[in-house]
Coordinates of C-alpha atoms in Angstrom, one line a residue:
Chain A
X163 CA 5.3 -83.7 56.1
X164 CA 4.2 -81.7 59.2
X165 CA 6.7 -79.2 60.5
X166 CA 8.6 -80.6 63.5
X167 CA 9.5 -77.1 64.8
X168 CA 7.8 -73.8 64.0
X169 CA 10.9 -71.8 64.9
X170 CA 14.6 -72.4 65.3
X171 CA 16.0 -73.7 68.6
X172 CA 16.2 -71.0 71.3
X173 CA 13.0 -69.2 70.1
X174 CA 10.4 -71.8 71.0
X175 CA 8.7 -69.4 73.4
X176 CA 7.6 -67.2 70.4
X177 CA 5.7 -70.1 68.8
X178 CA 2.3 -68.8 70.0
X179 CA 2.9 -65.7 67.9
X180 CA 3.8 -67.3 64.7
X181 CA 0.3 -67.6 63.2
X182 CA -0.5 -64.0 63.9
X183 CA 2.8 -62.3 63.2
X184 CA 5.0 -64.4 60.9
X185 CA 3.8 -62.5 57.8
X186 CA 6.0 -62.1 54.7
X187 CA 5.0 -58.5 53.6
X188 CA 4.9 -55.1 55.2
X189 CA 1.3 -54.8 53.9
X190 CA 0.2 -57.9 55.9
X191 CA 2.2 -57.0 59.0
X192 CA 0.7 -53.4 59.0
X193 CA -2.8 -54.8 58.5
X194 CA -2.3 -57.2 61.4
X195 CA -1.0 -54.4 63.6
X196 CA -4.0 -52.1 63.1
X197 CA -6.5 -55.0 63.4
X198 CA -5.1 -56.1 66.8
X199 CA -6.1 -54.7 70.1
X200 CA -3.3 -52.9 71.9
X201 CA -3.0 -55.6 74.7
X202 CA -2.3 -58.3 72.0
X203 CA 0.3 -56.0 70.3
X204 CA 1.9 -55.5 73.7
X205 CA 1.9 -59.3 74.4
X206 CA 3.8 -59.9 71.2
X207 CA 6.2 -56.9 71.8
X208 CA 6.9 -58.0 75.4
X209 CA 7.5 -61.6 74.3
X210 CA 9.9 -60.9 71.4
X211 CA 11.8 -57.8 72.7
X212 CA 14.2 -59.9 74.9
X213 CA 14.9 -62.2 71.9
X214 CA 15.6 -59.4 69.4
X215 CA 19.4 -59.3 70.1
X216 CA 19.9 -63.1 69.6
X217 CA 17.5 -62.9 66.6
X218 CA 19.5 -60.1 65.0
X219 CA 22.8 -61.8 65.8
X220 CA 21.6 -64.9 64.1
X221 CA 20.5 -63.1 60.9
X222 CA 23.5 -60.8 60.8
X223 CA 25.6 -63.9 60.2
X224 CA 23.5 -64.8 57.2
X225 CA 24.0 -63.3 53.7
X226 CA 21.0 -61.8 51.9
X227 CA 20.9 -64.6 49.4
X228 CA 21.0 -67.3 52.2
X229 CA 18.2 -69.9 51.5
X230 CA 16.3 -69.8 54.8
X231 CA 14.6 -73.0 56.2
X232 CA 10.8 -72.6 56.8
X233 CA 11.5 -72.2 60.6
X234 CA 14.2 -69.6 60.0
X235 CA 11.9 -67.7 57.6
X236 CA 9.2 -67.5 60.2
X237 CA 11.6 -66.1 62.7
X238 CA 12.8 -63.6 60.1
X239 CA 9.3 -62.4 59.6
X240 CA 8.7 -62.2 63.4
X241 CA 11.8 -59.9 63.6
X242 CA 10.3 -57.6 60.9
X243 CA 7.0 -57.7 62.8
X244 CA 8.8 -56.4 65.9
X245 CA 9.9 -53.4 63.8
X246 CA 6.3 -53.0 62.6
X247 CA 4.8 -52.9 66.1
X248 CA 7.6 -50.9 67.7
X249 CA 6.0 -47.6 66.5
X250 CA 2.6 -48.5 68.0
X251 CA 4.3 -49.5 71.3
X252 CA 7.1 -47.0 71.7
X253 CA 5.4 -43.9 70.3
X254 CA 1.7 -44.0 69.5
X255 CA 0.4 -46.1 72.4
X256 CA -2.3 -47.3 70.0
X257 CA -2.3 -49.7 67.0
X258 CA -2.6 -47.1 64.2
X259 CA -1.2 -43.6 63.5
X260 CA -3.3 -41.1 65.5
X261 CA -4.5 -38.4 63.1
X262 CA -2.9 -40.2 60.2
X263 CA -4.0 -40.1 56.6
X264 CA -6.8 -42.6 55.9
X265 CA -5.1 -46.0 55.9
X266 CA -7.6 -47.4 53.5
X267 CA -6.4 -44.9 50.9
X268 CA -2.7 -45.4 51.6
X269 CA -1.3 -48.1 49.3
X270 CA 1.8 -50.0 50.4
X271 CA 3.1 -51.0 47.0
X272 CA 6.4 -52.4 48.3
X273 CA 7.9 -52.6 51.8
Chain B
X51 CA 11.8 -49.1 28.9
X52 CA 15.1 -50.4 28.0
X53 CA 15.4 -51.7 24.4
X54 CA 17.2 -54.8 23.1
X55 CA 20.0 -52.3 22.3
X56 CA 20.3 -51.4 26.0
X57 CA 19.1 -47.8 25.5
X58 CA 16.5 -46.3 27.8
X59 CA 13.4 -44.9 26.0
X60 CA 10.0 -43.6 27.1
X61 CA 6.8 -43.7 25.1
X62 CA 3.2 -42.5 25.5
X63 CA 1.1 -45.4 26.4
X64 CA -1.1 -44.8 23.4
X65 CA -1.7 -47.1 20.4
X66 CA -1.1 -45.0 17.2
X67 CA -4.2 -46.6 15.6
X68 CA -7.3 -45.7 17.7
X69 CA -5.7 -44.5 20.9
X70 CA -6.1 -47.5 23.2
X71 CA -3.4 -48.4 25.8
X72 CA -0.7 -50.9 24.9
X73 CA 0.3 -51.5 28.5
X74 CA -2.7 -52.2 30.6
X75 CA -1.2 -53.7 33.8
X76 CA 1.3 -52.0 36.2
X77 CA 4.0 -50.5 34.0
X78 CA 6.8 -52.6 35.5
X79 CA 8.8 -55.7 34.7
X80 CA 9.9 -57.3 31.5
X81 CA 8.3 -57.6 28.1
X82 CA 9.4 -58.5 24.6
X83 CA 7.1 -56.0 23.0
X84 CA 3.7 -54.4 23.4
X85 CA 0.4 -55.3 21.7
X86 CA -2.8 -53.3 21.7
X87 CA -5.7 -55.7 22.5
X88 CA -8.2 -53.6 20.5
X89 CA -7.0 -54.5 16.9
X90 CA -3.7 -56.2 17.6
X91 CA -1.2 -53.5 16.6
X92 CA 2.1 -54.7 18.0
X93 CA 5.2 -52.6 18.8
X94 CA 8.8 -53.6 19.7
X95 CA 10.9 -52.3 22.6
X96 CA 12.2 -49.5 20.4
X97 CA 8.6 -48.4 19.9
X98 CA 8.5 -49.4 16.2
X99 CA 5.3 -50.8 14.8
X100 CA 6.1 -54.4 14.1
X101 CA 2.8 -55.9 13.2
X102 CA -0.1 -54.1 11.4
X103 CA -2.9 -56.7 11.0
X104 CA -4.6 -56.6 7.6
X105 CA -2.0 -54.1 6.4
X106 CA -3.3 -53.9 2.8
X107 CA -6.5 -52.2 4.1
X108 CA -4.4 -49.2 5.2
X109 CA -3.3 -48.0 1.8
X110 CA -0.9 -45.2 1.7
X111 CA 0.1 -45.6 5.4
X112 CA 3.8 -46.1 6.1
X113 CA 4.3 -48.3 9.2
X114 CA 7.5 -46.5 9.9
X115 CA 5.4 -43.4 10.7
X116 CA 3.2 -45.3 13.1
X117 CA 5.6 -46.1 16.0
X118 CA 4.7 -45.2 19.6
X119 CA 5.2 -41.5 20.2
X120 CA 8.3 -40.9 22.3
X121 CA 9.1 -38.7 25.2
X122 CA 12.5 -37.3 26.0
X123 CA 14.3 -39.3 28.7
X124 CA 17.0 -38.2 31.1
X125 CA 18.8 -40.0 33.9
X126 CA 20.0 -38.3 37.1
X127 CA 21.7 -40.6 39.7
X128 CA 19.1 -43.3 40.3
X129 CA 16.2 -41.4 38.8
X130 CA 14.7 -41.4 35.4
X131 CA 13.0 -38.2 34.2
X132 CA 10.8 -37.8 31.1
X133 CA 9.8 -34.7 29.3
X134 CA 6.4 -34.6 27.5
X135 CA 8.1 -33.1 24.5
X136 CA 9.8 -35.5 22.1
X137 CA 13.6 -35.5 21.5
X138 CA 15.3 -33.2 21.9
X139 CA 13.4 -31.5 24.9
X140 CA 13.3 -27.7 25.1
X141 CA 15.9 -27.9 28.0
X142 CA 18.1 -30.8 28.8
X143 CA 17.8 -32.6 32.1
X144 CA 21.3 -31.6 33.1
X145 CA 20.6 -27.9 32.4
X146 CA 17.3 -28.1 34.2
X147 CA 18.8 -29.7 37.3
X148 CA 21.8 -27.3 37.3
X149 CA 23.0 -26.5 40.8
X150 CA 21.0 -29.3 42.4
X151 CA 22.8 -31.9 40.4
X152 CA 26.1 -30.3 41.2
X153 CA 25.3 -30.2 44.9
X154 CA 24.7 -34.0 45.0
X155 CA 27.6 -35.2 43.0
X156 CA 29.5 -37.8 45.1
X157 CA 26.5 -38.1 47.4
X158 CA 24.8 -41.3 48.5
X159 CA 22.1 -41.4 45.8
X160 CA 23.8 -43.7 43.3
X161 CA 24.7 -46.2 46.1
X162 CA 21.1 -46.6 47.3
X163 CA 18.5 -49.2 46.4
X164 CA 14.7 -48.9 46.5
X165 CA 13.2 -50.6 49.6
X166 CA 9.7 -49.3 50.0
X167 CA 7.0 -47.6 47.8
X168 CA 3.8 -45.9 49.1
X169 CA 1.0 -44.3 47.0
X170 CA -2.1 -42.3 47.5
X171 CA -4.6 -40.3 45.6
X172 CA -5.1 -37.1 47.6
X173 CA -7.7 -34.5 47.2
X174 CA -5.3 -31.6 47.3
X175 CA -3.6 -29.2 44.9
X176 CA -0.1 -30.4 44.1
X177 CA 1.5 -27.2 45.5
X178 CA -0.4 -27.3 48.8
X179 CA 0.7 -31.0 49.0
X180 CA 4.3 -30.1 48.3
X181 CA 4.2 -27.4 51.0
X182 CA 3.4 -30.0 53.7
X183 CA 7.0 -31.3 53.4
X184 CA 8.9 -28.1 52.8
X185 CA 9.8 -26.8 56.2
X186 CA 10.9 -28.0 59.7
X187 CA 8.4 -25.7 61.4
X188 CA 5.6 -28.4 61.5
X189 CA 7.8 -31.1 63.1
X190 CA 7.2 -30.1 66.7
X191 CA 3.4 -30.2 66.3
X192 CA 2.5 -32.7 63.6
X193 CA 5.1 -35.2 64.6
X194 CA 4.8 -34.7 68.4
X195 CA 3.7 -38.3 68.8
X196 CA 6.4 -39.7 66.6
X197 CA 9.7 -38.4 65.5
X198 CA 9.7 -34.8 67.0
X199 CA 11.8 -35.8 70.0
X200 CA 14.4 -37.5 67.9
X201 CA 14.8 -34.5 65.7
X202 CA 14.3 -31.5 67.9
X203 CA 16.8 -30.4 70.5
X204 CA 16.1 -27.9 73.2
X205 CA 18.4 -25.3 71.6
X206 CA 16.4 -25.4 68.4
X207 CA 12.8 -26.1 69.5
X208 CA 11.2 -25.0 66.2
X209 CA 13.5 -27.0 64.0
X210 CA 15.0 -24.0 62.3
X211 CA 16.7 -24.8 59.0
X212 CA 20.5 -25.2 59.1
X213 CA 21.0 -23.9 55.6
X214 CA 18.9 -22.7 52.6
X215 CA 19.9 -22.5 48.9
X216 CA 17.5 -21.0 46.5
X217 CA 18.2 -21.5 42.8
X218 CA 16.2 -20.3 39.7
X219 CA 13.6 -23.0 40.0
X220 CA 14.7 -25.4 42.6
X221 CA 16.0 -25.2 46.2
X222 CA 17.7 -27.2 48.9
X223 CA 17.3 -26.8 52.7
X224 CA 19.1 -28.6 55.5
X225 CA 16.9 -30.0 58.3
X226 CA 18.4 -30.5 61.7
X227 CA 18.1 -33.7 63.6
X228 CA 19.8 -36.0 66.1
X229 CA 18.5 -34.5 69.4
X230 CA 21.3 -35.4 71.9
X231 CA 18.8 -35.6 74.7
X232 CA 16.5 -38.1 72.9
X233 CA 16.5 -41.4 74.8
X234 CA 16.5 -44.1 72.1
X235 CA 13.7 -46.6 72.3
X236 CA 14.4 -50.3 72.3
X237 CA 13.8 -50.6 68.5
X238 CA 16.1 -47.5 67.9
X239 CA 18.9 -49.1 69.9
X240 CA 18.6 -52.3 67.9
X241 CA 18.5 -50.4 64.6
X242 CA 21.6 -48.4 65.5
X243 CA 23.5 -51.5 66.6
X244 CA 22.5 -53.8 63.7
X245 CA 23.1 -51.5 60.7
X246 CA 19.8 -49.7 60.2
X247 CA 19.6 -46.4 58.3
X248 CA 20.6 -43.2 60.2
X249 CA 17.2 -41.6 59.9
X250 CA 16.6 -39.3 62.9
X251 CA 19.9 -40.0 64.5
X252 CA 23.2 -38.3 64.4
X253 CA 25.3 -39.1 61.4
X254 CA 28.4 -37.0 62.3
X255 CA 30.6 -40.0 62.1
X256 CA 29.8 -40.4 58.4
X257 CA 30.2 -36.7 57.4
X258 CA 33.4 -37.5 55.6
X259 CA 31.2 -39.4 53.1
X260 CA 29.0 -36.3 52.4
X261 CA 29.6 -34.2 49.4
X262 CA 30.2 -30.5 50.1
X263 CA 26.7 -29.8 48.7
X264 CA 24.9 -31.7 51.3
X265 CA 24.7 -30.1 54.8
X266 CA 27.0 -27.4 53.5
X267 CA 27.4 -25.8 57.0
X268 CA 28.4 -29.1 58.4
X269 CA 25.9 -28.6 61.1
X270 CA 26.5 -31.5 63.6
X271 CA 22.8 -31.8 64.4
X272 CA 21.9 -32.5 60.8
X273 CA 19.3 -35.0 59.6
X274 CA 18.8 -34.5 55.9
X275 CA 18.6 -32.1 53.1
X276 CA 15.3 -31.4 51.4
X277 CA 16.0 -31.2 47.7
X278 CA 13.0 -29.9 45.8
X279 CA 13.2 -30.1 42.0
X280 CA 10.6 -27.9 40.4
X281 CA 7.8 -28.6 39.7
X282 CA 6.8 -32.0 41.1
X283 CA 9.7 -33.9 42.7
X284 CA 11.4 -33.9 46.1
X285 CA 14.2 -36.0 47.5
X286 CA 15.0 -35.9 51.2
X287 CA 18.6 -37.0 51.3
X288 CA 20.4 -38.3 54.5
X289 CA 23.8 -39.7 54.8
X290 CA 22.8 -43.3 54.0
X291 CA 19.2 -43.1 52.8
X292 CA 16.9 -41.0 50.7
X293 CA 13.1 -40.8 50.2
X294 CA 11.4 -39.2 47.3
X295 CA 8.0 -37.7 46.6
X296 CA 6.4 -37.4 43.2
X297 CA 3.4 -35.1 42.9
X298 CA 1.3 -35.8 39.8
X299 CA -1.5 -33.3 39.5
X300 CA -4.6 -34.8 37.8
X301 CA -7.0 -31.9 38.6
X302 CA -6.6 -28.5 40.4
X303 CA -7.6 -30.2 43.6
X304 CA -6.3 -33.8 43.1
X305 CA -2.8 -35.3 43.1
X306 CA -1.5 -38.7 42.5
X307 CA 1.4 -39.1 44.9
X308 CA 4.1 -41.6 45.3
X309 CA 6.8 -41.9 48.0
X310 CA 9.8 -44.1 47.5
X311 CA 12.4 -45.0 50.2
X312 CA 16.0 -45.8 49.1
X313 CA 18.5 -47.4 51.5
X314 CA 22.0 -48.8 51.4
X315 CA 22.0 -52.4 50.1
X316 CA 21.8 -54.8 53.1
X317 CA 25.0 -56.8 53.7
X318 CA 23.2 -59.5 55.7
X319 CA 19.6 -60.5 56.7
X320 CA 20.0 -58.7 60.1
X321 CA 20.4 -55.4 58.3
X322 CA 17.3 -56.2 56.2
X323 CA 15.3 -56.4 59.5
X324 CA 17.0 -53.3 61.0
X325 CA 16.3 -51.3 57.8
X326 CA 12.6 -52.3 57.9
X327 CA 12.2 -50.0 61.0
X328 CA 13.1 -46.9 58.9
X329 CA 10.5 -47.9 56.3
X330 CA 7.8 -48.3 59.1
X331 CA 8.8 -45.0 60.8
X332 CA 8.7 -43.0 57.6
X333 CA 5.4 -44.6 56.5
X334 CA 3.7 -43.8 59.7
X335 CA 5.3 -40.3 60.1
X336 CA 4.4 -39.2 56.5
X337 CA 0.8 -40.3 57.1
X338 CA 0.8 -37.6 59.8
X339 CA 1.9 -35.0 57.2
X340 CA -0.4 -36.1 54.4
X341 CA -3.4 -36.0 56.8
X342 CA -3.1 -32.1 57.0
X343 CA -3.4 -31.6 53.3
X344 CA -7.1 -32.3 52.4
X345 CA -8.4 -30.0 55.2
X346 CA -6.1 -27.2 54.0
X347 CA -7.3 -27.7 50.5
X348 CA -11.0 -27.6 51.6
X349 CA -10.4 -24.4 53.5
X350 CA -8.5 -22.7 50.6
X351 CA -11.3 -23.6 48.3
X352 CA -13.9 -22.1 50.6
X353 CA -12.8 -18.6 49.5
X354 CA -12.5 -17.3 53.1
X355 CA -8.7 -17.2 52.9
X356 CA -7.2 -14.4 50.9
X357 CA -3.6 -14.8 51.9
X358 CA -1.4 -17.0 54.1
X359 CA 1.1 -15.4 56.5
X360 CA 4.3 -17.4 55.8
X361 CA 7.2 -17.1 58.3
X362 CA 10.9 -16.8 57.6
X363 CA 11.3 -20.6 58.1
X364 CA 8.8 -21.2 55.4
X365 CA 11.1 -19.8 52.8
X366 CA 10.9 -22.8 50.5
X367 CA 7.1 -22.2 50.2
X368 CA 7.7 -18.5 49.3
X369 CA 10.3 -19.5 46.8
X370 CA 8.0 -22.1 45.2
X371 CA 5.2 -19.5 44.8
X372 CA 7.6 -17.0 43.3
X373 CA 8.7 -19.6 40.7
X374 CA 5.1 -20.7 40.0
X375 CA 4.1 -17.1 39.6
X376 CA 6.9 -16.3 37.2
X377 CA 6.2 -19.5 35.2
X378 CA 2.5 -18.7 34.9
X379 CA 3.4 -15.2 33.7
X380 CA 5.9 -16.7 31.3
X381 CA 8.8 -14.9 32.9
X382 CA 10.8 -17.9 34.2
X383 CA 9.9 -20.9 32.0

């Protein structure tokens, strides 16, 4: 059955970002961040930043063993993706770490 | 591994027959036993040889003598240590940790849970690698694009240590943090409000939870204590988080390295998101540190450098080299 809604009510404006950023692991989110040009990272950051408080309010009311619906889960991953891109936007001004150790040799085992 | 009897044991991953590996995948998870896929020798979780195929063709061998070779195991807070000697080890873990263990009693370590793991194979000597994390002097320069502003206040621009304790092999230093003039970013504001870890921000309000051995001077602008356990382990311990480094030398100029982040268990899914930020910040910030190490190693190997002028703030490096020197000479083993 096709999904009626990609994201929970109130977060519809973030739907264009679901395919790129609703990724379940840090490894995937970091790979997406460094593969994206800065203007696309900025577009996602600017779109989600005003929604972060309602997003965090929503998830703060849910216990860690709460069974998320698919739409809820995508929103959860978008919230984590905001944390992933924040360093690029708020500090580095570029997608990856400037003068950082070779990312190809840096293994994210768990995150 | 934990046996059926609940006891923790460690074994060399070496089949006692022809020396193949009995665990070939990542050494994590659950198993009911271990089987060598060369000739099928099978061991149980207590390390005993349980199946010796075609046993009559090994006349005179007692299977009881052919269990996996054990290592000594010790547990400190959340960490499991092994000693390459069998039981008992030449020195117990408690005796080896000594003052370090005492300093952290009642601290956050036992309350924390692992949340992130990073690994790299780095072409650097293990001591040079260790050195990259053993002072605050580098923060203003190496981390100028990341966490320097959050850590460094104008009255301590070079991140001078707040306290230093040198023991026989190990040492602890208190790193300052929580610059009052730092303007928190949007993410940092959210992290503070929704229960993220207190990395790089003031934790004065939680000092009543700190044991006397952490931040012993009760420096208000405190970030974390660098706890370095000789030879190859470091734990950077904050009020509600800790990250560790393991340095495994595999050659004079090569180190297998692992970083683990531990945080308080999240009470809700909002905290899971907020705590992700600390994992991202540490991952990106430590990539700044690690990037210095291979160039340093190349230059040290060139032979042009006869000595390094270490400053007073680099006292942990000086102490490490004193300890290494004494151990190499057999004076402090």
